[in-house]
Amino acid sequence: MVFRVRHATHFQYQAPAYESHNEAHLRPCDDPSQLVLAFDLKVAPQGASIREFRDYFGNRVHSISIYPPHDALTIVASSLVERLPGFGGQPASMRFERYLTDDAVRTRKHCEYLTATRYVPFSDRLRKFFWMSRPRKNEDVVEYVMRTIGFIRDQFGYDTGKTDVHSSLDEILRAGGGVCQDFAHLTLGVLRLAGIPSRYVSGYLAPDPGTDTPGEQATHAWVETLLPGAGWTGFDPTNRCRTDIRHIRVAIGRDYADATPVRGVYRSAAGQNTMRVDLEVCPAPMAPSFGQSQQ
Amino acid sequence: MQSAAMVQSAGELGNVAPFWALYRAAHRTNLEAFDEMFDPQGRPRPGYSRVLADFLIAHADRFDEIRTRADRMFLNEGVTFNVYGDSAGAERIFPFDPIPRLIDAQTWSQLEAGLIQRVRALNAFLADVYGEGTILKEGIVPNDLIKTSPQFRRAAAGIIPPHGAYITVAGIDLVRAADGRFHVLEDNVRTPSGVSYVIKNRLVMTRLVPELIRATGARSVEHYPADLLACLCELAPSGKSRPTVALLTPGAYNSAFFEHVFLSQQMGVELVEGRDLVCVDHKLYMKTVDGLRQVDVLYRRIDDDFLDPVVFRPDSMLGVPGLTSVLRAGGAAIANAIGTGVADDKAVYAYTPAMIRYYLGEEPIIPIVETCLLRDPDARRMVLRELDRYVIKPTGASGGYGVVIGPSASDRELAQVRERIERAPADYIAQPVVQISVHPTIAGRGADGGAQIAPRHIDFRPFVLLGARPRVLPGGLTRVALREGSLIVNSSQGGGSKDTWVLSS
Amino acid sequence: MLRRIADHLFWMARYLERAEWRARLADVNYHLLVENPTGEPQSWAPLLAITGDGELFAEYHDAPNEAQVLDFFTFELRNPSSILSCINAARENARSLRHRLSSELWLEINTLYLDSQQWSHAVFEQGVYGFFSELRNRFHRVGGISHATLPRDIEFDFMTVGTMLERAENVSRLLDSKYHYLLPRLEDVGGTVDRMQWAAVLRSASALEAYRRVYGNQIAVEPVVEFLLFDAGFPRSARFCIDELEAALERIGRAAGGSREISDAASPMGRLAAALRAGKAGAVIGSGLHEFLMEVQDLCAGIGSIIFDKYLRFE
């Protein structure tokens, strides 16, 4: 399945911005489950200095700098991504008490995905929440992950007004609702406390041609957990499901801070700016010229 | 040479004996600590005979005057430091003790080799943890210790400094234990400070006792700024023949501002603040009255946290937005590199002997002090059982802040530190109390009105420059705990300093 | 040379000059009151008017009396141009320059700063005149030490630019205020009070003795204006300031580029220099002294903003 993605981020400044330095996680990942057939990054104003690099997590990041004053900044990332089904093994069925025998090894090896981070602090509120949804000894690990995201979605409704991109776990727990980023962070918190290495994924969810009507689209976020026999396995708490062919991975990290789509610093006489994101993800006809090795 | 000095001062041994008797009488505590000047029989150690005869005994009546003159010189030169927590950056002079500390040539050559060995291993460690991470994969250093360290900077992954030089400047804190052996107490590979005092102390001593310095054969320390500049120039991208170097300071309120001024003047490079710099097209520039001027190498004296608000603390006003991406693009270089702090973490310290073996295939020349990581439950149980026998140090802090010395701590302090350890065990290490060496020091005024000389604890911070040709400044900062019995020598905690003479033969 | 350093030098010099001018102004105004004790409280209003502090003062006080005006003018921190505020600002700039100033100069500025932190109304109890004349001497000492210990280089030039620009503006404001606010009833023009006030104006500029050397005892509008605006040799005349300013800017321009844009005949610098070199008091008074002085101040502001854009702005 091939998808065409157009992800435009537009900043409008109240007073001209200058000395603007940004880092963008906008290029989809190349991995066994997806192939980036084409990628293009356009920045206005012209003359921006752009460098691509690979960060600690292996994400391909663009560093975008603009020195002279400008009233607006537009970053448009266009990708053609082929999503390949059938990669990644089926997680082995394993009861929690067995899983825990390797806990010490996992803690050493995957510590960064098991500890508290900026957006996922192990607060008292989170610990209480975890206590309500803690694993049972004889429960299957994959079932536990599914039960956790189900539990989270039962407790918290999708609500765009209650949190923002800087909201921490405690705010979501207090607010009683949130968006995909919040559900991902909350899931990370619970699973990490349970001892399951878990990481944050930012990306896109292509519309389901069967049920979705074309309309406004937004960037998406979900989690991946390290499961016995299967490696990193995606779960989408917002939609209460395993990730599937419609999930397009862009960046991974410990939390939102590691995978922020566009983040930056600029100078300006007035601090205010407005940001608008336009996202279009749609199935594209497979262009024969690409000739990829789809079986 | 050595025996000649002994013979020459033999005629004055009659004077040494009463001096020794008085001095020994002042030894109220720590009789077991190693005395740098005298052996247990009261004989001067190698090199000290002349200092003793020509300075301590010959000028005994002038010490007050000498010390006053020294203090005045420091004040006139503006050699001051700021103390955190004091109102609006109050300035003080670092108290100076004019009795020099000597290190003989043989001891020094061992130290020199050991220091270079150590810093090379630390540098190799940094290249490894920000690259392949083999030492972590092989479990020689615990992966989780590094990956959960706040000093492990993920932004440093993929920034390979020129010539792989993560560390350009290192300051290694050494102490001499009761057996007379030097031990490493702490590594400083972020922005070590103190070298300006080394040079200024020597300048003052040269004015006070020029003949004695010459006669003793103390090696010169004045070429340090030139050596540092040479190392910095080596980092210049694409081997520019005349690179532009600048020194980045947090500003006039920083505790080490004097040193920043001093080094920039000595090296003849611009002293800049973050707001003087700007990143354009992935290159670094400073804003001068005739426009932007490119900077090739930045000697930064700002911590990682404040270096670049795009990547680190977004509220930092001290840094340079975009600097990290300039470094990654190779548009400029900095010393020391981003992320070096993970190597001088006090918990990582425990693994430094293993690093030396792993990367260099050598045995460590300078031993470290036995260290318990309190994140380890067994070690924690052992230490908490006898807390008053250990020195407890927070892993993240430096400058002597937060250190609790068990034997001299009150019950309340011990209870507090116990609680802190139990709350966050990974943040602390414990070491047995080291009887660090003592040195004759002016301790006040005796009954006769003359200066009283008494033993005071000292440590030692030599400076290593790890350029293409590693070198150790032949000298270093000897800090002295001016309070009787005190083991804490940090300037922020009431310590003073001495000139250190490394003997040429 | 870093822009930040140039900026600190410029502002340190400017604030020192401003503080000094104010110290002199207060002294003279106080003196004038004592010598001419009309008892009218509004006699203090001119001081606030000359310095432009009137509106701000009115926010805190209803009717000015001597004590309130003196305090507000001298050490009120809510007044950004009180002498104390100026000293604080000068010292703050000096602090960042410390390694580039002579130790004597730093010590002098820092001691002045430390002493001034102790000020309260009690300082006037020993005599207002004594306080201000001592203060004025301390500023002279700062100036003297600068001249005696600093090398004449581009850094010194930036200080000169700050000093001279501030001084030229202050001279013109001083004249304007006398013309506007001190102007007594029509019948008094040329009378004793008027003459005394012009003498006070001269004294404010430390110009009385120098003036007498040229014009003798005759104190009148025209020669005073001539002297304070157009005299080429007196260090507090607007003409002198502008000559010094132009020379310093030329040296800076040679070292850093951009001199042409700054002193081009059509630039504020060029226009101001031309006006002051060709000007005659009689003609200027005839066609409106106030308008001329406004023009001088506008041009000074224009020069300031060009200097800022060209050399100082670092954002």
Coordinates of C-alpha atoms in Angstrom, one line a residue, chain B:
Chain B
M1 CA 71.9 17.4 43.0
Q2 CA 69.8 16.0 45.8
S3 CA 72.7 15.0 48.0
A4 CA 74.4 18.3 47.4
A5 CA 71.3 20.1 48.8
M6 CA 71.3 17.8 51.8
V7 CA 75.0 18.5 52.5
Q8 CA 74.5 22.2 52.1
S9 CA 71.7 22.4 54.5
A10 CA 73.4 20.0 57.0
G11 CA 74.9 23.0 58.7
E12 CA 71.4 24.3 59.2
L13 CA 69.9 21.1 60.6
G14 CA 70.4 22.6 64.0
N15 CA 67.7 25.1 62.9
V16 CA 65.5 22.4 61.4
A17 CA 65.1 20.5 64.6
P18 CA 63.4 23.2 66.6
F19 CA 61.3 24.1 63.7
W20 CA 60.2 20.4 63.4
A21 CA 59.5 20.3 67.1
L22 CA 57.3 23.3 67.0
Y23 CA 55.6 22.1 63.8
R24 CA 55.0 18.6 65.2
A25 CA 53.5 20.1 68.3
A26 CA 50.9 21.8 66.1
H27 CA 50.0 18.4 64.7
R28 CA 47.1 18.0 67.0
T29 CA 45.2 15.7 64.8
N30 CA 45.8 13.3 61.9
L31 CA 49.2 12.1 63.0
E32 CA 48.8 9.3 60.6
A33 CA 48.3 11.6 57.6
F34 CA 51.2 11.8 55.1
D35 CA 53.3 14.9 55.7
E36 CA 54.5 16.4 52.4
M37 CA 57.5 18.1 53.8
F38 CA 58.8 15.9 56.6
D39 CA 59.3 12.2 56.9
P40 CA 58.3 10.6 60.2
Q41 CA 61.7 11.2 61.6
G42 CA 61.5 14.9 60.9
R43 CA 63.9 14.9 57.9
P44 CA 62.9 17.1 55.0
R45 CA 61.7 15.1 52.0
P46 CA 63.4 15.4 48.6
G47 CA 63.7 19.0 47.4
Y48 CA 62.3 20.6 50.6
S49 CA 65.7 21.3 52.4
R50 CA 66.2 24.5 50.6
V51 CA 62.7 25.7 51.0
L52 CA 62.9 25.0 54.7
A53 CA 66.3 26.6 55.2
D54 CA 66.1 29.6 52.9
F55 CA 62.4 30.4 53.3
L56 CA 60.6 28.9 56.3
I57 CA 63.5 29.3 58.8
A58 CA 65.3 32.3 57.3
H59 CA 62.1 34.4 56.8
A60 CA 60.1 33.2 59.7
D61 CA 59.6 36.7 61.0
R62 CA 58.4 38.0 57.6
F63 CA 55.5 35.7 56.9
D64 CA 52.8 38.1 57.9
E65 CA 54.3 40.7 55.6
I66 CA 54.7 38.2 52.8
R67 CA 51.2 37.0 53.1
T68 CA 49.8 40.6 53.2
R69 CA 51.9 41.5 50.1
A70 CA 50.6 38.4 48.3
D71 CA 47.0 39.2 49.1
R72 CA 47.5 42.8 48.0
M73 CA 49.0 41.6 44.7
F74 CA 46.0 39.3 44.1
L75 CA 43.6 42.2 44.8
N76 CA 45.4 44.6 42.6
E77 CA 45.4 42.0 39.8
G78 CA 41.7 41.5 40.3
V79 CA 42.3 37.8 40.9
T80 CA 38.9 37.1 42.5
F81 CA 36.1 34.6 42.4
N82 CA 32.4 34.9 43.0
V83 CA 30.6 32.8 45.4
Y84 CA 27.2 31.3 44.5
G85 CA 24.5 32.2 47.0
D86 CA 26.2 35.5 48.0
S87 CA 24.3 38.6 47.2
A88 CA 24.7 39.8 43.6
G89 CA 28.0 38.0 43.0
A90 CA 30.2 39.2 45.9
E91 CA 33.9 38.9 45.0
R92 CA 36.5 37.4 47.1
I93 CA 40.2 36.6 46.8
F94 CA 41.2 33.0 47.0
P95 CA 43.3 32.9 50.2
F96 CA 46.9 32.2 49.3
D97 CA 49.4 30.4 51.4
P98 CA 52.9 31.3 50.5
I99 CA 54.6 28.1 51.6
P100 CA 55.1 26.2 48.3
R101 CA 54.2 22.6 47.8
L102 CA 56.9 20.5 46.0
I103 CA 56.6 17.5 43.8
D104 CA 59.9 15.8 42.9
A105 CA 60.8 14.9 39.4
Q106 CA 60.5 11.2 39.8
T107 CA 57.0 11.3 41.4
W108 CA 56.0 13.8 38.7
S109 CA 57.0 11.6 35.8
Q110 CA 54.8 8.8 37.2
L111 CA 51.9 11.2 37.8
E112 CA 52.3 12.6 34.3
A113 CA 52.1 9.2 32.7
G114 CA 49.2 8.2 34.9
L115 CA 47.2 11.4 34.1
I116 CA 47.7 11.1 30.4
Q117 CA 46.7 7.5 30.5
R118 CA 43.6 8.3 32.5
V119 CA 42.4 11.2 30.2
R120 CA 43.1 9.1 27.1
A121 CA 40.9 6.4 28.5
L122 CA 38.1 8.8 29.4
N123 CA 38.2 10.3 25.9
A124 CA 38.0 6.8 24.4
F125 CA 35.1 6.1 26.7
L126 CA 33.2 9.2 25.4
A127 CA 33.9 8.3 21.8
D128 CA 32.5 4.8 22.6
V129 CA 29.4 5.7 24.4
Y130 CA 28.4 8.3 21.8
G131 CA 29.3 5.9 19.1
E132 CA 29.1 2.1 19.1
G133 CA 28.8 1.7 22.8
T134 CA 30.8 -1.5 22.9
I135 CA 31.9 -1.1 26.5
L136 CA 28.2 -1.0 27.5
K137 CA 27.2 -3.9 25.3
E138 CA 30.0 -6.0 26.8
G139 CA 28.7 -5.0 30.2
I140 CA 32.0 -3.6 31.5
V141 CA 30.2 -0.4 32.4
P142 CA 26.5 -0.9 33.1
N143 CA 24.4 0.3 30.2
D144 CA 21.7 1.7 32.5
L145 CA 24.2 3.7 34.6
I146 CA 25.1 5.6 31.5
K147 CA 21.8 5.8 29.7
T148 CA 20.0 7.1 32.8
S149 CA 22.7 9.6 33.6
P150 CA 21.5 13.2 33.2
Q151 CA 24.9 13.9 31.8
F152 CA 24.5 11.5 28.9
R153 CA 23.6 13.8 26.1
R154 CA 21.7 12.1 23.3
A155 CA 22.3 15.2 21.2
A156 CA 26.0 14.4 21.2
A157 CA 25.4 11.2 19.3
G158 CA 26.5 11.8 15.7
I159 CA 28.6 14.9 16.5
I160 CA 32.1 13.6 16.0
P161 CA 34.6 16.1 17.2
P162 CA 37.7 16.8 15.1
H163 CA 40.4 14.1 15.7
G164 CA 37.9 12.5 18.1
A165 CA 38.9 15.0 20.7
Y166 CA 36.0 15.0 23.2
I167 CA 38.2 16.2 26.0
T168 CA 40.7 19.0 25.3
V169 CA 41.1 20.2 28.9
A170 CA 40.9 18.0 31.9
G171 CA 41.5 18.8 35.6
I172 CA 42.0 15.6 37.7
D173 CA 41.7 15.9 41.4
L174 CA 44.3 13.9 43.3
V175 CA 45.0 13.3 46.9
R176 CA 47.9 11.6 48.6
A177 CA 46.9 8.9 51.0
A178 CA 48.6 7.9 54.3
D179 CA 50.9 5.6 52.4
G180 CA 52.2 8.5 50.3
R181 CA 50.6 7.3 47.1
F182 CA 48.6 9.7 45.0
H183 CA 45.0 8.6 44.3
V184 CA 42.5 10.0 41.9
L185 CA 39.6 11.6 43.9
E186 CA 37.6 13.0 41.0
D187 CA 37.8 13.8 37.3
N188 CA 36.7 17.1 35.8
V189 CA 36.2 16.9 32.1
R190 CA 33.4 19.4 31.6
T191 CA 34.8 22.9 32.2
P192 CA 37.5 22.5 34.8
S193 CA 38.6 25.7 36.4
G194 CA 41.5 26.9 38.5
V195 CA 44.4 27.1 36.1
S196 CA 44.5 30.9 36.3
Y197 CA 45.4 30.6 40.0
V198 CA 48.2 28.2 39.1
I199 CA 49.7 30.9 36.9
K200 CA 48.9 33.8 39.2
N201 CA 50.2 32.0 42.2
R202 CA 53.5 31.5 40.5
L203 CA 53.7 35.1 39.4
V204 CA 53.3 36.2 43.0
M205 CA 55.9 33.8 44.3
T206 CA 58.3 34.9 41.6
R207 CA 58.0 38.4 42.9
L208 CA 58.3 37.3 46.5
V209 CA 61.1 34.7 46.4
P210 CA 62.7 34.7 42.9
E211 CA 66.1 33.2 44.0
L212 CA 64.4 30.4 45.8
I213 CA 62.4 29.4 42.8
R214 CA 65.4 29.4 40.6
A215 CA 67.6 27.5 43.1
T216 CA 65.0 24.9 43.7
G217 CA 64.5 24.3 40.0
A218 CA 60.7 24.6 39.8
R219 CA 59.4 24.1 36.3
S220 CA 57.7 27.0 34.6
V221 CA 53.9 27.1 34.2
E222 CA 53.5 30.2 32.1
H223 CA 53.2 28.4 28.7
Y224 CA 49.9 26.9 29.5
P225 CA 47.8 29.5 27.7
A226 CA 49.9 29.0 24.6
D227 CA 49.6 25.3 24.8
L228 CA 45.8 25.5 25.3
L229 CA 45.5 27.8 22.3
A230 CA 47.6 25.3 20.2
C231 CA 45.2 22.5 21.2
L232 CA 42.2 24.6 20.4
C233 CA 43.6 25.5 17.0
E234 CA 44.0 21.8 16.2
L235 CA 40.2 21.5 16.4
A236 CA 39.6 24.0 13.7
P237 CA 37.5 22.6 10.9
S238 CA 39.3 21.7 7.7
G239 CA 42.6 22.6 9.2
K240 CA 42.4 26.4 8.8
S241 CA 45.9 27.7 9.3
R242 CA 44.9 30.8 11.3
P243 CA 41.6 29.8 12.9
T244 CA 39.5 32.3 15.0
V245 CA 39.2 31.1 18.5
A246 CA 36.9 32.6 21.1
L247 CA 36.2 31.9 24.8
L248 CA 32.5 31.6 25.7
T249 CA 31.7 32.8 29.3
P250 CA 28.4 32.9 31.1
G251 CA 29.2 36.4 32.0
A252 CA 30.6 38.7 34.7
Y253 CA 28.5 37.0 37.4
N254 CA 30.0 33.6 37.0
S255 CA 32.3 32.4 39.8
A256 CA 35.2 31.8 37.4
F257 CA 34.8 35.0 35.4
F258 CA 38.2 36.2 36.4
E259 CA 39.7 33.0 34.9
H260 CA 37.8 33.5 31.6
V261 CA 39.1 37.0 31.3
F262 CA 42.6 35.9 32.2
L263 CA 42.8 33.0 29.7
S264 CA 41.2 35.0 26.9
Q265 CA 43.7 37.8 27.4
Q266 CA 46.7 35.4 27.7
M267 CA 45.6 33.5 24.6
G268 CA 44.8 36.8 22.7
V269 CA 41.3 35.6 21.8
E270 CA 37.9 37.3 22.1
L271 CA 35.9 36.8 25.3
V272 CA 32.3 36.3 24.2
E273 CA 28.9 35.8 25.8
G274 CA 26.2 33.8 24.2
R275 CA 24.5 37.0 22.9
D276 CA 27.7 37.9 21.0
L277 CA 27.4 34.8 18.9
V278 CA 25.0 33.9 16.1
C279 CA 24.6 30.8 13.9
V280 CA 24.1 31.5 10.2
D281 CA 24.0 28.9 7.5
H282 CA 25.3 26.3 9.9
K283 CA 28.4 28.3 10.7
L284 CA 29.2 30.3 13.8
Y285 CA 29.8 34.0 13.9
M286 CA 30.5 36.8 16.5
K287 CA 28.9 40.2 16.1
T288 CA 31.5 42.8 15.8
V289 CA 31.3 46.5 15.1
D290 CA 32.4 45.8 11.5
G291 CA 29.9 43.0 11.0
L292 CA 29.8 39.2 11.5
R293 CA 33.1 37.5 11.9
Q294 CA 33.4 33.7 11.7
V295 CA 34.4 31.7 14.8
D296 CA 36.1 28.4 14.1
V297 CA 36.7 27.1 17.6
L298 CA 34.9 27.9 20.8
Y299 CA 36.5 27.3 24.2
R300 CA 33.3 27.2 26.2
R301 CA 33.1 27.6 29.9
I302 CA 29.3 27.1 30.0
D303 CA 27.6 23.8 30.9
D304 CA 25.9 21.7 28.3
D305 CA 22.5 22.5 29.9
F306 CA 22.8 26.2 28.9
L307 CA 24.7 25.8 25.6
D308 CA 21.9 25.7 23.1
P309 CA 18.2 26.4 23.9
V310 CA 17.1 24.5 20.7
V311 CA 18.5 21.2 22.2
F312 CA 19.0 21.8 25.9
R313 CA 17.2 24.0 28.4
P314 CA 14.9 26.1 26.3
D315 CA 15.0 28.9 28.9
S316 CA 18.7 29.4 28.7
M317 CA 19.7 33.0 27.8
L318 CA 23.4 32.2 28.1
G319 CA 23.9 30.0 25.1
V320 CA 23.9 30.1 21.4
P321 CA 20.7 28.9 19.6
G322 CA 21.6 26.5 16.8
L323 CA 25.1 25.8 18.0
T324 CA 24.5 22.0 18.2
S325 CA 23.5 21.8 14.6
V326 CA 26.5 24.0 13.6
L327 CA 28.8 21.5 15.4
R328 CA 27.1 18.6 13.7
A329 CA 27.5 20.2 10.3
G330 CA 31.2 20.7 11.1
G331 CA 30.9 24.5 10.8
A332 CA 32.7 25.0 14.1
A333 CA 34.2 23.0 16.9
I334 CA 34.0 23.4 20.7
A335 CA 36.1 22.3 23.6
N336 CA 35.3 20.4 25.5
A337 CA 32.7 18.5 23.4
I338 CA 29.1 18.2 24.3
G339 CA 28.4 15.4 26.7
T340 CA 31.8 14.9 28.4
G341 CA 30.1 15.1 31.8
V342 CA 29.0 11.5 31.5
A343 CA 32.7 10.5 32.0
D344 CA 33.3 12.5 35.2
D345 CA 30.1 11.4 36.9
K346 CA 31.1 10.2 40.4
A347 CA 29.4 6.8 39.8
V348 CA 31.1 6.3 36.5
Y349 CA 34.4 7.0 38.4
A350 CA 34.2 3.6 39.9
Y351 CA 34.6 2.0 36.5
T352 CA 37.6 4.1 35.4
P353 CA 40.2 1.4 36.1
A354 CA 38.2 -1.0 34.0
M355 CA 38.1 1.6 31.2
I356 CA 41.8 2.0 31.2
R357 CA 42.2 -1.8 30.9
Y358 CA 39.5 -2.0 28.3
Y359 CA 40.6 0.8 25.9
L360 CA 44.4 0.9 26.5
G361 CA 45.2 -2.6 27.6
E362 CA 47.2 -1.1 30.4
E363 CA 47.1 -1.3 34.2
P364 CA 46.0 2.1 35.8
I365 CA 49.1 3.9 37.0
I366 CA 47.2 6.1 39.5
P367 CA 44.8 4.2 41.7
I368 CA 41.3 5.5 42.5
V369 CA 39.7 5.5 45.9
E370 CA 37.5 2.5 46.7
T371 CA 34.0 3.5 45.7
C372 CA 30.6 2.0 46.6
L373 CA 27.7 2.8 44.2
L374 CA 24.7 3.1 46.5
R375 CA 22.4 2.1 43.6
D376 CA 23.7 -1.4 44.3
P377 CA 21.5 -2.8 47.2
D378 CA 24.3 -4.9 48.8
A379 CA 26.7 -1.9 48.9
R380 CA 23.9 0.3 50.2
R381 CA 23.2 -2.0 53.1
M382 CA 26.8 -2.2 54.0
V383 CA 27.3 1.6 53.9
L384 CA 24.1 2.5 55.7
R385 CA 25.1 0.1 58.5
E386 CA 28.2 2.3 59.2
L387 CA 27.4 5.5 57.6
D388 CA 29.7 7.5 59.9
R389 CA 32.7 5.8 58.4
Y390 CA 32.2 7.0 54.9
V391 CA 32.3 10.1 52.8
I392 CA 29.0 10.4 50.9
K393 CA 29.0 12.3 47.6
P394 CA 26.2 13.2 45.3
T395 CA 27.0 11.9 41.9
G396 CA 25.8 14.9 40.0
A397 CA 27.3 17.8 41.9
S398 CA 30.8 19.2 41.9
G399 CA 32.7 21.9 43.8
G400 CA 32.3 20.0 47.2
Y401 CA 28.6 20.8 47.3
G402 CA 26.5 18.2 49.2
V403 CA 29.5 16.2 50.4
V404 CA 29.0 14.6 53.9
I405 CA 32.0 13.4 55.7
G406 CA 30.8 10.6 58.0
P407 CA 33.3 10.9 60.9
S408 CA 32.8 14.6 61.4
A409 CA 29.1 14.8 60.6
S410 CA 26.5 15.4 63.3
D411 CA 23.8 12.8 64.0
R412 CA 21.3 15.1 62.3
E413 CA 23.4 15.4 59.2
L414 CA 23.8 11.7 59.1
A415 CA 20.1 11.1 59.5
Q416 CA 19.4 13.6 56.7
V417 CA 21.9 12.0 54.3
R418 CA 20.5 8.5 55.1
E419 CA 17.1 9.7 54.2
R420 CA 18.3 11.2 50.9
I421 CA 20.2 8.0 50.1
E422 CA 17.1 5.9 50.7
R423 CA 15.0 8.2 48.6
A424 CA 17.4 8.3 45.6
P425 CA 20.2 5.8 46.1
A426 CA 21.5 6.1 42.5
D427 CA 22.3 9.7 43.2
Y428 CA 25.0 8.9 45.8
I429 CA 28.3 7.2 46.2
A430 CA 30.2 6.3 49.3
Q431 CA 33.9 6.2 49.8
P432 CA 36.0 5.3 52.9
V433 CA 37.5 8.4 54.5
V434 CA 40.9 9.0 53.0
Q435 CA 43.5 10.4 55.3
I436 CA 44.6 13.0 52.8
S437 CA 48.1 14.4 53.2
V438 CA 49.1 17.5 55.1
H439 CA 51.5 20.3 54.4
P440 CA 53.0 23.0 56.5
T441 CA 50.8 26.1 56.2
I442 CA 50.5 29.4 57.9
A443 CA 47.8 28.8 60.4
G444 CA 47.7 32.1 62.3
R445 CA 49.8 33.9 64.8
G446 CA 51.8 32.1 67.5
A447 CA 52.2 33.2 71.1
D448 CA 55.3 35.2 70.2
G449 CA 53.4 37.2 67.6
G450 CA 55.2 35.4 64.7
A451 CA 53.4 33.3 62.2
Q452 CA 52.4 29.9 63.4
I453 CA 53.0 27.1 60.9
A454 CA 50.9 24.0 61.2
P455 CA 49.9 21.0 59.1
R456 CA 46.8 21.5 57.0
H457 CA 45.2 19.0 54.6
I458 CA 45.8 19.6 50.9
D459 CA 44.8 18.1 47.5
F460 CA 46.0 18.7 44.0
R461 CA 44.5 19.4 40.7
P462 CA 46.8 19.1 37.7
F463 CA 45.6 20.1 34.2
V464 CA 45.9 17.8 31.2
L465 CA 45.7 19.1 27.6
L466 CA 44.8 16.2 25.3
G467 CA 45.7 17.6 22.0
A468 CA 47.6 15.8 19.2
R469 CA 50.4 15.6 21.7
P470 CA 49.0 15.2 25.2
R471 CA 50.7 17.2 27.8
V472 CA 50.3 17.9 31.5
L473 CA 51.0 21.4 32.9
P474 CA 54.0 20.9 35.2
G475 CA 52.4 22.2 38.2
G476 CA 48.8 22.5 39.2
L477 CA 46.4 23.8 41.8
T478 CA 47.2 22.8 45.3
R479 CA 44.2 23.6 47.4
V480 CA 44.5 23.7 51.2
A481 CA 41.8 23.4 53.8
L482 CA 42.6 26.3 56.0
R483 CA 40.5 25.2 58.9
E484 CA 42.3 22.8 61.2
G485 CA 41.3 19.2 60.6
S486 CA 39.1 20.1 57.7
L487 CA 39.2 17.8 54.7
I488 CA 37.3 20.1 52.3
V489 CA 39.6 22.2 50.2
N490 CA 37.1 23.8 47.7
S491 CA 37.4 27.5 47.3
S492 CA 33.6 27.8 47.8
Q493 CA 34.0 26.0 51.1
G494 CA 36.7 28.1 52.7
G495 CA 39.8 26.6 51.1
G496 CA 42.9 28.4 50.0
S497 CA 45.7 27.6 47.6
K498 CA 49.4 27.2 47.4
D499 CA 51.9 27.4 44.6
T500 CA 53.0 24.0 43.4
W501 CA 56.6 23.5 42.3
V502 CA 57.3 20.5 40.1
L503 CA 61.0 20.0 40.3
S504 CA 63.0 19.7 37.0
S505 CA 65.4 17.2 38.5

